[in-house]
mmCIF file with all atom_site columns, C-alpha atoms in Angstrom:
data_model
loop_
_atom_site.group_PDB
_atom_site.id
_atom_site.type_symbol
_atom_site.label_atom_id
_atom_site.label_alt_id
_atom_site.label_comp_id
_atom_site.label_asym_id
_atom_site.label_entity_id
_atom_site.label_seq_id
_atom_site.pdbx_PDB_ins_code
_atom_site.Cartn_x
_atom_site.Cartn_y
_atom_site.Cartn_z
_atom_site.occupancy
_atom_site.B_iso_or_equiv
_atom_site.pdbx_formal_charge
_atom_site.auth_seq_id
_atom_site.auth_comp_id
_atom_site.auth_asym_id
_atom_site.auth_atom_id
_atom_site.pdbx_PDB_model_num
ATOM 1   C CA . MET A 1 1   ? 79.423 78.923 -47.693 1.00 35.00 ? 1   MET A CA 1
ATOM 2   C CA . THR A 1 2   ? 83.152 79.876 -48.278 1.00 38.00 ? 2   THR A CA 1
ATOM 3   C CA . THR A 1 3   ? 85.636 77.144 -48.642 1.00 38.00 ? 3   THR A CA 1
ATOM 4   C CA . SER A 1 4   ? 89.478 77.218 -48.464 1.00 40.00 ? 4   SER A CA 1
ATOM 5   C CA . ASP A 1 5   ? 91.626 76.145 -51.423 1.00 42.00 ? 5   ASP A CA 1
ATOM 6   C CA . ARG A 1 6   ? 93.787 74.041 -48.927 1.00 45.00 ? 6   ARG A CA 1
ATOM 7   C CA . PRO A 1 7   ? 92.725 70.278 -49.603 1.00 43.00 ? 7   PRO A CA 1
ATOM 8   C CA . GLY A 1 8   ? 92.321 69.560 -45.912 1.00 45.00 ? 8   GLY A CA 1
ATOM 9   C CA . ASP A 1 9   ? 90.056 72.449 -45.479 1.00 48.00 ? 9   ASP A CA 1
ATOM 10  C CA . ARG A 1 10  ? 87.928 71.527 -48.386 1.00 48.00 ? 10  ARG A CA 1
ATOM 11  C CA . LEU A 1 11  ? 87.679 67.696 -47.313 1.00 43.00 ? 11  LEU A CA 1
ATOM 12  C CA . ALA A 1 12  ? 86.743 68.621 -43.654 1.00 41.00 ? 12  ALA A CA 1
ATOM 13  C CA . ALA A 1 13  ? 83.797 70.514 -44.877 1.00 74.00 ? 13  ALA A CA 1
ATOM 14  C CA . PHE A 1 14  ? 81.816 67.429 -46.294 1.00 89.00 ? 14  PHE A CA 1
ATOM 15  C CA . GLY A 1 15  ? 80.335 66.588 -43.154 1.00 93.00 ? 15  GLY A CA 1
ATOM 16  C CA . ASN A 1 16  ? 79.350 70.045 -42.532 1.00 92.00 ? 16  ASN A CA 1
ATOM 17  C CA . GLN A 1 17  ? 77.943 70.396 -45.961 1.00 91.00 ? 17  GLN A CA 1
ATOM 18  C CA . LEU A 1 18  ? 75.836 67.265 -45.348 1.00 95.00 ? 18  LEU A CA 1
ATOM 19  C CA . VAL A 1 19  ? 74.207 69.160 -42.434 1.00 96.00 ? 19  VAL A CA 1
ATOM 20  C CA . GLU A 1 20  ? 73.612 72.259 -44.750 1.00 94.00 ? 20  GLU A CA 1
ATOM 21  C CA . VAL A 1 21  ? 71.839 70.056 -47.159 1.00 96.00 ? 21  VAL A CA 1
ATOM 22  C CA . HIS A 1 22  ? 69.576 68.543 -44.662 1.00 97.00 ? 22  HIS A CA 1
ATOM 23  C CA . LEU A 1 23  ? 68.590 72.198 -43.468 1.00 97.00 ? 23  LEU A CA 1
ATOM 24  C CA . GLN A 1 24  ? 67.728 73.040 -47.065 1.00 96.00 ? 24  GLN A CA 1
ATOM 25  C CA . LEU A 1 25  ? 65.688 69.701 -47.379 1.00 97.00 ? 25  LEU A CA 1
ATOM 26  C CA . ARG A 1 26  ? 63.771 70.474 -44.282 1.00 98.00 ? 26  ARG A CA 1
ATOM 27  C CA . GLU A 1 27  ? 63.125 73.998 -44.891 1.00 97.00 ? 27  GLU A CA 1
ATOM 28  C CA . ASP A 1 28  ? 61.706 72.812 -48.426 1.00 96.00 ? 28  ASP A CA 1
ATOM 29  C CA . LEU A 1 29  ? 59.389 70.282 -46.935 1.00 96.00 ? 29  LEU A CA 1
ATOM 30  C CA . ASP A 1 30  ? 58.208 72.859 -44.322 1.00 96.00 ? 30  ASP A CA 1
ATOM 31  C CA . ARG A 1 31  ? 57.207 75.195 -46.934 1.00 93.00 ? 31  ARG A CA 1
ATOM 32  C CA . ILE A 1 32  ? 55.379 72.644 -48.777 1.00 92.00 ? 32  ILE A CA 1
ATOM 33  C CA . ARG A 1 33  ? 53.531 71.608 -45.455 1.00 93.00 ? 33  ARG A CA 1
ATOM 34  C CA . GLU A 1 34  ? 52.686 75.225 -44.952 1.00 90.00 ? 34  GLU A CA 1
ATOM 35  C CA . ASP A 1 35  ? 51.153 75.571 -48.133 1.00 87.00 ? 35  ASP A CA 1
ATOM 36  C CA . LEU A 1 36  ? 48.986 72.769 -47.654 1.00 86.00 ? 36  LEU A CA 1
ATOM 37  C CA . ASP A 1 37  ? 47.907 73.665 -44.317 1.00 87.00 ? 37  ASP A CA 1
ATOM 38  C CA . SER A 1 38  ? 46.994 77.213 -45.517 1.00 84.00 ? 38  SER A CA 1
ATOM 39  C CA . TYR A 1 39  ? 44.916 75.441 -48.245 1.00 81.00 ? 39  TYR A CA 1
ATOM 40  C CA . LEU A 1 40  ? 43.127 73.045 -45.841 1.00 83.00 ? 40  LEU A CA 1
ATOM 41  C CA . ASP A 1 41  ? 42.433 76.045 -43.380 1.00 85.00 ? 41  ASP A CA 1
ATOM 42  C CA . GLY A 1 42  ? 40.387 77.517 -46.223 1.00 82.00 ? 42  GLY A CA 1
ATOM 43  C CA . GLY A 1 43  ? 42.977 79.624 -48.069 1.00 78.00 ? 43  GLY A CA 1
ATOM 44  C CA . GLU A 1 44  ? 43.808 79.902 -51.688 1.00 74.00 ? 44  GLU A CA 1
ATOM 45  C CA . ARG A 1 45  ? 45.087 76.794 -53.435 1.00 69.00 ? 45  ARG A CA 1
ATOM 46  C CA . PRO A 1 46  ? 48.740 76.778 -53.396 1.00 69.00 ? 46  PRO A CA 1
ATOM 47  C CA . ARG A 1 47  ? 50.017 77.633 -56.828 1.00 70.00 ? 47  ARG A CA 1
ATOM 48  C CA . MET A 1 48  ? 52.627 75.320 -58.450 1.00 78.00 ? 48  MET A CA 1
ATOM 49  C CA . LEU A 1 49  ? 52.410 72.857 -55.511 1.00 79.00 ? 49  LEU A CA 1
ATOM 50  C CA . TRP A 1 50  ? 52.750 69.856 -58.003 1.00 81.00 ? 50  TRP A CA 1
ATOM 51  C CA . ALA A 1 51  ? 56.036 71.312 -59.370 1.00 84.00 ? 51  ALA A CA 1
ATOM 52  C CA . HIS A 1 52  ? 57.408 72.301 -55.630 1.00 88.00 ? 52  HIS A CA 1
ATOM 53  C CA . CYS A 1 53  ? 56.549 68.790 -54.541 1.00 89.00 ? 53  CYS A CA 1
ATOM 54  C CA . MET A 1 54  ? 58.131 66.930 -57.464 1.00 89.00 ? 54  MET A CA 1
ATOM 55  C CA . THR A 1 55  ? 61.146 69.195 -57.081 1.00 93.00 ? 55  THR A CA 1
ATOM 56  C CA . PHE A 1 56  ? 61.679 68.238 -53.564 1.00 95.00 ? 56  PHE A CA 1
ATOM 57  C CA . CYS A 1 57  ? 60.946 64.567 -53.995 1.00 94.00 ? 57  CYS A CA 1
ATOM 58  C CA . SER A 1 58  ? 63.836 64.710 -56.816 1.00 95.00 ? 58  SER A CA 1
ATOM 59  C CA . ALA A 1 59  ? 66.239 66.619 -54.584 1.00 96.00 ? 59  ALA A CA 1
ATOM 60  C CA . LEU A 1 60  ? 65.650 64.008 -51.729 1.00 97.00 ? 60  LEU A CA 1
ATOM 61  C CA . THR A 1 61  ? 66.010 60.999 -53.763 1.00 96.00 ? 61  THR A CA 1
ATOM 62  C CA . ARG A 1 62  ? 69.384 62.436 -55.440 1.00 96.00 ? 62  ARG A CA 1
ATOM 63  C CA . HIS A 1 63  ? 70.750 63.023 -51.968 1.00 97.00 ? 63  HIS A CA 1
ATOM 64  C CA . HIS A 1 64  ? 69.818 59.695 -50.620 1.00 98.00 ? 64  HIS A CA 1
ATOM 65  C CA . THR A 1 65  ? 70.941 57.682 -53.701 1.00 97.00 ? 65  THR A CA 1
ATOM 66  C CA . GLY A 1 66  ? 74.119 59.836 -53.558 1.00 96.00 ? 66  GLY A CA 1
ATOM 67  C CA . GLU A 1 67  ? 74.741 58.658 -50.062 1.00 97.00 ? 67  GLU A CA 1
ATOM 68  C CA . ASP A 1 68  ? 73.908 54.925 -50.851 1.00 98.00 ? 68  ASP A CA 1
ATOM 69  C CA . GLY A 1 69  ? 76.184 54.969 -53.979 1.00 96.00 ? 69  GLY A CA 1
ATOM 70  C CA . GLY A 1 70  ? 78.961 57.194 -52.885 1.00 94.00 ? 70  GLY A CA 1
ATOM 71  C CA . ALA A 1 71  ? 79.092 58.435 -49.331 1.00 95.00 ? 71  ALA A CA 1
ATOM 72  C CA . PHE A 1 72  ? 78.109 55.149 -47.422 1.00 97.00 ? 72  PHE A CA 1
ATOM 73  C CA . PRO A 1 73  ? 80.653 52.819 -49.585 1.00 96.00 ? 73  PRO A CA 1
ATOM 74  C CA . ALA A 1 74  ? 83.305 55.212 -48.812 1.00 94.00 ? 74  ALA A CA 1
ATOM 75  C CA . LEU A 1 75  ? 82.648 55.442 -45.221 1.00 97.00 ? 75  LEU A CA 1
ATOM 76  C CA . ALA A 1 76  ? 81.937 51.702 -44.839 1.00 97.00 ? 76  ALA A CA 1
ATOM 77  C CA . GLU A 1 77  ? 85.573 51.110 -46.454 1.00 96.00 ? 77  GLU A CA 1
ATOM 78  C CA . ARG A 1 78  ? 87.320 53.447 -44.338 1.00 95.00 ? 78  ARG A CA 1
ATOM 79  C CA . PHE A 1 79  ? 85.316 53.029 -40.891 1.00 97.00 ? 79  PHE A CA 1
ATOM 80  C CA . PRO A 1 80  ? 83.940 49.500 -40.882 1.00 98.00 ? 80  PRO A CA 1
ATOM 81  C CA . GLU A 1 81  ? 82.697 50.037 -37.381 1.00 98.00 ? 81  GLU A CA 1
ATOM 82  C CA . LEU A 1 82  ? 79.990 52.295 -39.177 1.00 98.00 ? 82  LEU A CA 1
ATOM 83  C CA . ARG A 1 83  ? 78.526 49.499 -41.241 1.00 98.00 ? 83  ARG A CA 1
ATOM 84  C CA . PRO A 1 84  ? 75.659 48.823 -38.834 1.00 98.00 ? 84  PRO A CA 1
ATOM 85  C CA . VAL A 1 85  ? 74.954 52.590 -38.928 1.00 98.00 ? 85  VAL A CA 1
ATOM 86  C CA . ILE A 1 86  ? 75.049 52.593 -42.584 1.00 98.00 ? 86  ILE A CA 1
ATOM 87  C CA . GLU A 1 87  ? 72.674 49.679 -42.748 1.00 98.00 ? 87  GLU A CA 1
ATOM 88  C CA . GLN A 1 88  ? 70.189 51.508 -40.734 1.00 98.00 ? 88  GLN A CA 1
ATOM 89  C CA . LEU A 1 89  ? 70.425 54.771 -42.733 1.00 98.00 ? 89  LEU A CA 1
ATOM 90  C CA . GLU A 1 90  ? 69.749 52.668 -45.937 1.00 98.00 ? 90  GLU A CA 1
ATOM 91  C CA . HIS A 1 91  ? 67.067 50.893 -44.253 1.00 98.00 ? 91  HIS A CA 1
ATOM 92  C CA . ASP A 1 92  ? 65.779 54.488 -43.475 1.00 98.00 ? 92  ASP A CA 1
ATOM 93  C CA . HIS A 1 93  ? 66.215 55.420 -47.375 1.00 98.00 ? 93  HIS A CA 1
ATOM 94  C CA . ARG A 1 94  ? 63.960 52.525 -48.284 1.00 97.00 ? 94  ARG A CA 1
ATOM 95  C CA . MET A 1 95  ? 61.259 53.686 -45.984 1.00 96.00 ? 95  MET A CA 1
ATOM 96  C CA . VAL A 1 96  ? 61.551 57.226 -47.415 1.00 97.00 ? 96  VAL A CA 1
ATOM 97  C CA . THR A 1 97  ? 61.402 55.980 -50.830 1.00 97.00 ? 97  THR A CA 1
ATOM 98  C CA . GLY A 1 98  ? 58.117 54.534 -50.254 1.00 96.00 ? 98  GLY A CA 1
ATOM 99  C CA . ILE A 1 99  ? 56.516 57.508 -48.831 1.00 96.00 ? 99  ILE A CA 1
ATOM 100 C CA . LEU A 1 100 ? 57.866 59.481 -51.823 1.00 95.00 ? 100 LEU A CA 1
ATOM 101 C CA . SER A 1 101 ? 56.263 56.972 -54.277 1.00 94.00 ? 101 SER A CA 1
ATOM 102 C CA . ARG A 1 102 ? 52.953 57.463 -52.327 1.00 93.00 ? 102 ARG A CA 1
ATOM 103 C CA . VAL A 1 103 ? 53.084 61.277 -52.294 1.00 92.00 ? 103 VAL A CA 1
ATOM 104 C CA . GLU A 1 104 ? 53.955 61.278 -56.065 1.00 89.00 ? 104 GLU A CA 1
ATOM 105 C CA . GLU A 1 105 ? 50.908 58.783 -56.654 1.00 89.00 ? 105 GLU A CA 1
ATOM 106 C CA . LEU A 1 106 ? 48.702 61.058 -54.645 1.00 88.00 ? 106 LEU A CA 1
ATOM 107 C CA . LEU A 1 107 ? 50.091 64.305 -56.699 1.00 81.00 ? 107 LEU A CA 1
ATOM 108 C CA . SER A 1 108 ? 49.672 62.399 -60.037 1.00 76.00 ? 108 SER A CA 1
ATOM 109 C CA . GLY A 1 109 ? 46.279 64.446 -60.163 1.00 62.00 ? 109 GLY A CA 1
ATOM 110 C CA . LEU A 1 110 ? 48.056 67.463 -59.500 1.00 52.00 ? 110 LEU A CA 1
ATOM 111 C CA . ALA A 1 111 ? 50.330 67.147 -62.779 1.00 50.00 ? 111 ALA A CA 1
ATOM 112 C CA . PRO A 1 112 ? 50.306 70.236 -64.783 1.00 49.00 ? 112 PRO A CA 1
ATOM 113 C CA . ARG A 1 113 ? 47.849 68.922 -67.444 1.00 42.00 ? 113 ARG A CA 1
ATOM 114 C CA . ALA A 1 114 ? 45.310 68.312 -64.512 1.00 41.00 ? 114 ALA A CA 1
ATOM 115 C CA . GLY A 1 115 ? 45.722 71.170 -62.122 1.00 40.00 ? 115 GLY A CA 1
ATOM 116 C CA . LEU A 1 116 ? 48.180 73.234 -60.082 1.00 39.00 ? 116 LEU A CA 1
ATOM 117 C CA . SER A 1 117 ? 50.227 74.798 -62.926 1.00 37.00 ? 117 SER A CA 1
ATOM 118 C CA . GLU A 1 118 ? 49.802 77.888 -64.788 1.00 35.00 ? 118 GLU A CA 1
ATOM 119 C CA . ALA A 1 119 ? 46.830 77.994 -66.965 1.00 34.00 ? 119 ALA A CA 1
ATOM 120 C CA . ALA A 1 120 ? 45.256 80.636 -69.158 1.00 32.00 ? 120 ALA A CA 1
ATOM 121 C CA . ASP A 1 121 ? 42.297 81.077 -67.131 1.00 35.00 ? 121 ASP A CA 1
ATOM 122 C CA . GLY A 1 122 ? 44.347 82.387 -64.245 1.00 37.00 ? 122 GLY A CA 1
ATOM 123 C CA . THR A 1 123 ? 43.288 79.648 -61.670 1.00 39.00 ? 123 THR A CA 1
ATOM 124 C CA . GLY A 1 124 ? 46.195 77.370 -62.269 1.00 39.00 ? 124 GLY A CA 1
ATOM 125 C CA . ALA A 1 125 ? 44.242 74.533 -63.390 1.00 40.00 ? 125 ALA A CA 1
ATOM 126 C CA . ALA A 1 126 ? 43.702 73.286 -67.033 1.00 37.00 ? 126 ALA A CA 1
ATOM 127 C CA . ASP A 1 127 ? 40.088 72.527 -66.404 1.00 36.00 ? 127 ASP A CA 1
ATOM 128 C CA . GLY A 1 128 ? 39.422 75.899 -64.706 1.00 33.00 ? 128 GLY A CA 1
ATOM 129 C CA . THR A 1 129 ? 38.656 74.487 -61.262 1.00 35.00 ? 129 THR A CA 1
ATOM 130 C CA . GLY A 1 130 ? 41.743 75.718 -59.883 1.00 37.00 ? 130 GLY A CA 1
ATOM 131 C CA . ALA A 1 131 ? 41.906 73.408 -56.820 1.00 43.00 ? 131 ALA A CA 1
ATOM 132 C CA . ILE A 1 132 ? 43.610 70.306 -55.428 1.00 48.00 ? 132 ILE A CA 1
ATOM 133 C CA . GLY A 1 133 ? 40.081 68.635 -55.008 1.00 46.00 ? 133 GLY A CA 1
ATOM 134 C CA . GLY A 1 134 ? 38.648 69.488 -58.226 1.00 42.00 ? 134 GLY A CA 1
ATOM 135 C CA . THR A 1 135 ? 36.002 71.713 -56.981 1.00 39.00 ? 135 THR A CA 1
ATOM 136 C CA . GLY A 1 136 ? 37.944 74.120 -54.621 1.00 41.00 ? 136 GLY A CA 1
ATOM 137 C CA . ALA A 1 137 ? 36.591 72.482 -51.309 1.00 40.00 ? 137 ALA A CA 1
ATOM 138 C CA . ALA A 1 138 ? 38.875 73.278 -48.631 1.00 38.00 ? 138 ALA A CA 1
ATOM 139 C CA . ASP A 1 139 ? 38.489 69.704 -47.154 1.00 40.00 ? 139 ASP A CA 1
ATOM 140 C CA . GLY A 1 140 ? 40.078 68.186 -49.942 1.00 39.00 ? 140 GLY A CA 1
ATOM 141 C CA . THR A 1 141 ? 37.134 66.332 -51.296 1.00 41.00 ? 141 THR A CA 1
ATOM 142 C CA . GLY A 1 142 ? 36.060 67.020 -54.975 1.00 43.00 ? 142 GLY A CA 1
ATOM 143 C CA . ALA A 1 143 ? 35.452 65.546 -58.254 1.00 40.00 ? 143 ALA A CA 1
ATOM 144 C CA . ALA A 1 144 ? 36.227 61.740 -58.751 1.00 34.00 ? 144 ALA A CA 1
ATOM 145 C CA . GLY A 1 145 ? 39.967 61.210 -59.192 1.00 36.00 ? 145 GLY A CA 1
ATOM 146 C CA . ALA A 1 146 ? 40.887 64.430 -57.634 1.00 45.00 ? 146 ALA A CA 1
ATOM 147 C CA . VAL A 1 147 ? 43.580 64.643 -55.105 1.00 60.00 ? 147 VAL A CA 1
ATOM 148 C CA . ASP A 1 148 ? 42.766 64.432 -51.525 1.00 78.00 ? 148 ASP A CA 1
ATOM 149 C CA . ALA A 1 149 ? 45.015 67.195 -49.801 1.00 81.00 ? 149 ALA A CA 1
ATOM 150 C CA . ARG A 1 150 ? 44.534 65.835 -46.424 1.00 86.00 ? 150 ARG A CA 1
ATOM 151 C CA . ALA A 1 151 ? 45.981 62.475 -47.648 1.00 90.00 ? 151 ALA A CA 1
ATOM 152 C CA . VAL A 1 152 ? 48.929 64.463 -49.183 1.00 89.00 ? 152 VAL A CA 1
ATOM 153 C CA . ARG A 1 153 ? 49.401 66.254 -45.884 1.00 89.00 ? 153 ARG A CA 1
ATOM 154 C CA . ASP A 1 154 ? 49.290 62.989 -43.889 1.00 92.00 ? 154 ASP A CA 1
ATOM 155 C CA . GLU A 1 155 ? 52.098 61.490 -46.270 1.00 94.00 ? 155 GLU A CA 1
ATOM 156 C CA . LEU A 1 156 ? 54.318 64.679 -45.728 1.00 94.00 ? 156 LEU A CA 1
ATOM 157 C CA . ASP A 1 157 ? 53.689 64.662 -41.962 1.00 95.00 ? 157 ASP A CA 1
ATOM 158 C CA . GLY A 1 158 ? 54.857 61.007 -41.739 1.00 95.00 ? 158 GLY A CA 1
ATOM 159 C CA . LEU A 1 159 ? 57.828 61.979 -44.078 1.00 97.00 ? 159 LEU A CA 1
ATOM 160 C CA . SER A 1 160 ? 58.861 64.820 -42.012 1.00 97.00 ? 160 SER A CA 1
ATOM 161 C CA . ALA A 1 161 ? 58.895 62.794 -38.711 1.00 97.00 ? 161 ALA A CA 1
ATOM 162 C CA . ILE A 1 162 ? 60.819 59.972 -40.294 1.00 97.00 ? 162 ILE A CA 1
ATOM 163 C CA . LEU A 1 163 ? 63.375 62.383 -41.901 1.00 97.00 ? 163 LEU A CA 1
ATOM 164 C CA . GLU A 1 164 ? 64.023 64.669 -38.804 1.00 98.00 ? 164 GLU A CA 1
ATOM 165 C CA . THR A 1 165 ? 64.819 61.421 -37.046 1.00 98.00 ? 165 THR A CA 1
ATOM 166 C CA . HIS A 1 166 ? 66.983 60.111 -39.853 1.00 98.00 ? 166 HIS A CA 1
ATOM 167 C CA . PHE A 1 167 ? 68.845 63.543 -40.385 1.00 98.00 ? 167 PHE A CA 1
ATOM 168 C CA . ARG A 1 168 ? 69.448 63.653 -36.667 1.00 98.00 ? 168 ARG A CA 1
ATOM 169 C CA . TYR A 1 169 ? 70.841 60.254 -36.482 1.00 98.00 ? 169 TYR A CA 1
ATOM 170 C CA . GLU A 1 170 ? 72.899 60.502 -39.575 1.00 98.00 ? 170 GLU A CA 1
ATOM 171 C CA . GLU A 1 171 ? 74.557 63.943 -38.432 1.00 98.00 ? 171 GLU A CA 1
ATOM 172 C CA . LYS A 1 172 ? 75.248 62.163 -35.039 1.00 98.00 ? 172 LYS A CA 1
ATOM 173 C CA . LYS A 1 173 ? 76.898 59.313 -36.400 1.00 98.00 ? 173 LYS A CA 1
ATOM 174 C CA . ILE A 1 174 ? 78.592 60.049 -39.590 1.00 98.00 ? 174 ILE A CA 1
ATOM 175 C CA . VAL A 1 175 ? 79.346 63.788 -39.965 1.00 96.00 ? 175 VAL A CA 1
ATOM 176 C CA . GLU A 1 176 ? 82.598 63.611 -38.174 1.00 95.00 ? 176 GLU A CA 1
ATOM 177 C CA . ALA A 1 177 ? 84.018 60.537 -40.056 1.00 95.00 ? 177 ALA A CA 1
ATOM 178 C CA . LEU A 1 178 ? 82.616 62.156 -43.287 1.00 94.00 ? 178 LEU A CA 1
ATOM 179 C CA . ASN A 1 179 ? 84.710 65.212 -42.583 1.00 92.00 ? 179 ASN A CA 1
ATOM 180 C CA . SER A 1 180 ? 87.857 63.095 -42.318 1.00 90.00 ? 180 SER A CA 1
ATOM 181 C CA . LEU A 1 181 ? 87.285 61.319 -45.659 1.00 88.00 ? 181 LEU A CA 1
ATOM 182 C CA . ASP A 1 182 ? 89.832 61.860 -48.431 1.00 81.00 ? 182 ASP A CA 1
ATOM 183 C CA . VAL A 1 183 ? 88.036 60.822 -51.538 1.00 82.00 ? 183 VAL A CA 1
ATOM 184 C CA . PRO A 1 184 ? 89.826 61.978 -54.723 1.00 81.00 ? 184 PRO A CA 1
ATOM 185 C CA . GLU A 1 185 ? 86.803 62.183 -57.065 1.00 82.00 ? 185 GLU A CA 1
ATOM 186 C CA . TRP A 1 186 ? 85.082 64.387 -54.411 1.00 83.00 ? 186 TRP A CA 1
ATOM 187 C CA . LYS A 1 187 ? 87.911 67.267 -54.739 1.00 74.00 ? 187 LYS A CA 1
ATOM 188 C CA . GLY A 1 188 ? 87.001 68.469 -58.193 1.00 78.00 ? 188 GLY A CA 1
ATOM 189 C CA . SER A 1 189 ? 83.143 68.683 -57.864 1.00 84.00 ? 189 SER A CA 1
ATOM 190 C CA . PRO A 1 190 ? 80.537 68.119 -55.185 1.00 83.00 ? 190 PRO A CA 1
ATOM 191 C CA . PRO A 1 191 ? 79.231 64.423 -54.897 1.00 89.00 ? 191 PRO A CA 1
ATOM 192 C CA . ALA A 1 192 ? 75.413 63.789 -55.598 1.00 91.00 ? 192 ALA A CA 1
ATOM 193 C CA . PHE A 1 193 ? 74.502 63.671 -51.855 1.00 93.00 ? 193 PHE A CA 1
ATOM 194 C CA . LEU A 1 194 ? 75.825 67.299 -51.330 1.00 90.00 ? 194 LEU A CA 1
ATOM 195 C CA . LEU A 1 195 ? 73.641 68.783 -54.124 1.00 86.00 ? 195 LEU A CA 1
ATOM 196 C CA . THR A 1 196 ? 70.624 70.806 -53.409 1.00 76.00 ? 196 THR A CA 1
ATOM 197 C CA . GLY A 1 197 ? 67.574 71.574 -55.756 1.00 65.00 ? 197 GLY A CA 1
ATOM 198 C CA . ASP A 1 198 ? 69.502 74.794 -56.897 1.00 62.00 ? 198 ASP A CA 1
ATOM 199 C CA . ASP A 1 199 ? 72.551 72.850 -58.120 1.00 61.00 ? 199 ASP A CA 1
#
């Protein structure tokens, strides 16, 4: 995205940049879900799933905490009529945090020490099993304590549905107001809610 050096043009882009961040987050989540679908359909275990999921969870958390601590207070101060909208968005953030916690808990069995990282045996799993379920079973079952791929997929499905509704509502209700904000500290560097996993 190109930005102008004129302050008004730069400020007008914040809401539009929010939409771009949402698009990136949607794409990242879709990619993870596609990897799990392929695995559940009998394909190869997705390599580096744990790292990709944790990177996505971190990026989404940074985005939402950046909104809660930066964008929303600025919007509420300048546009008090948006406070009920902001309260709803913050409620959504709490729901998303709960889902992310469950995803991270389910994925704890996929940590690099237990699987889905690069390993010397080439399977990606430190124990040589090379699979989410511990045995390589496409149904997500496996050794005790192994990750249930279907449970991860179910949580990601729920997250995707909530995020889609949340992003659409947020874009409809605050993009225009966000574009009009003049926040001096945002002029020098992008605020946390506009950063992506690549930043």
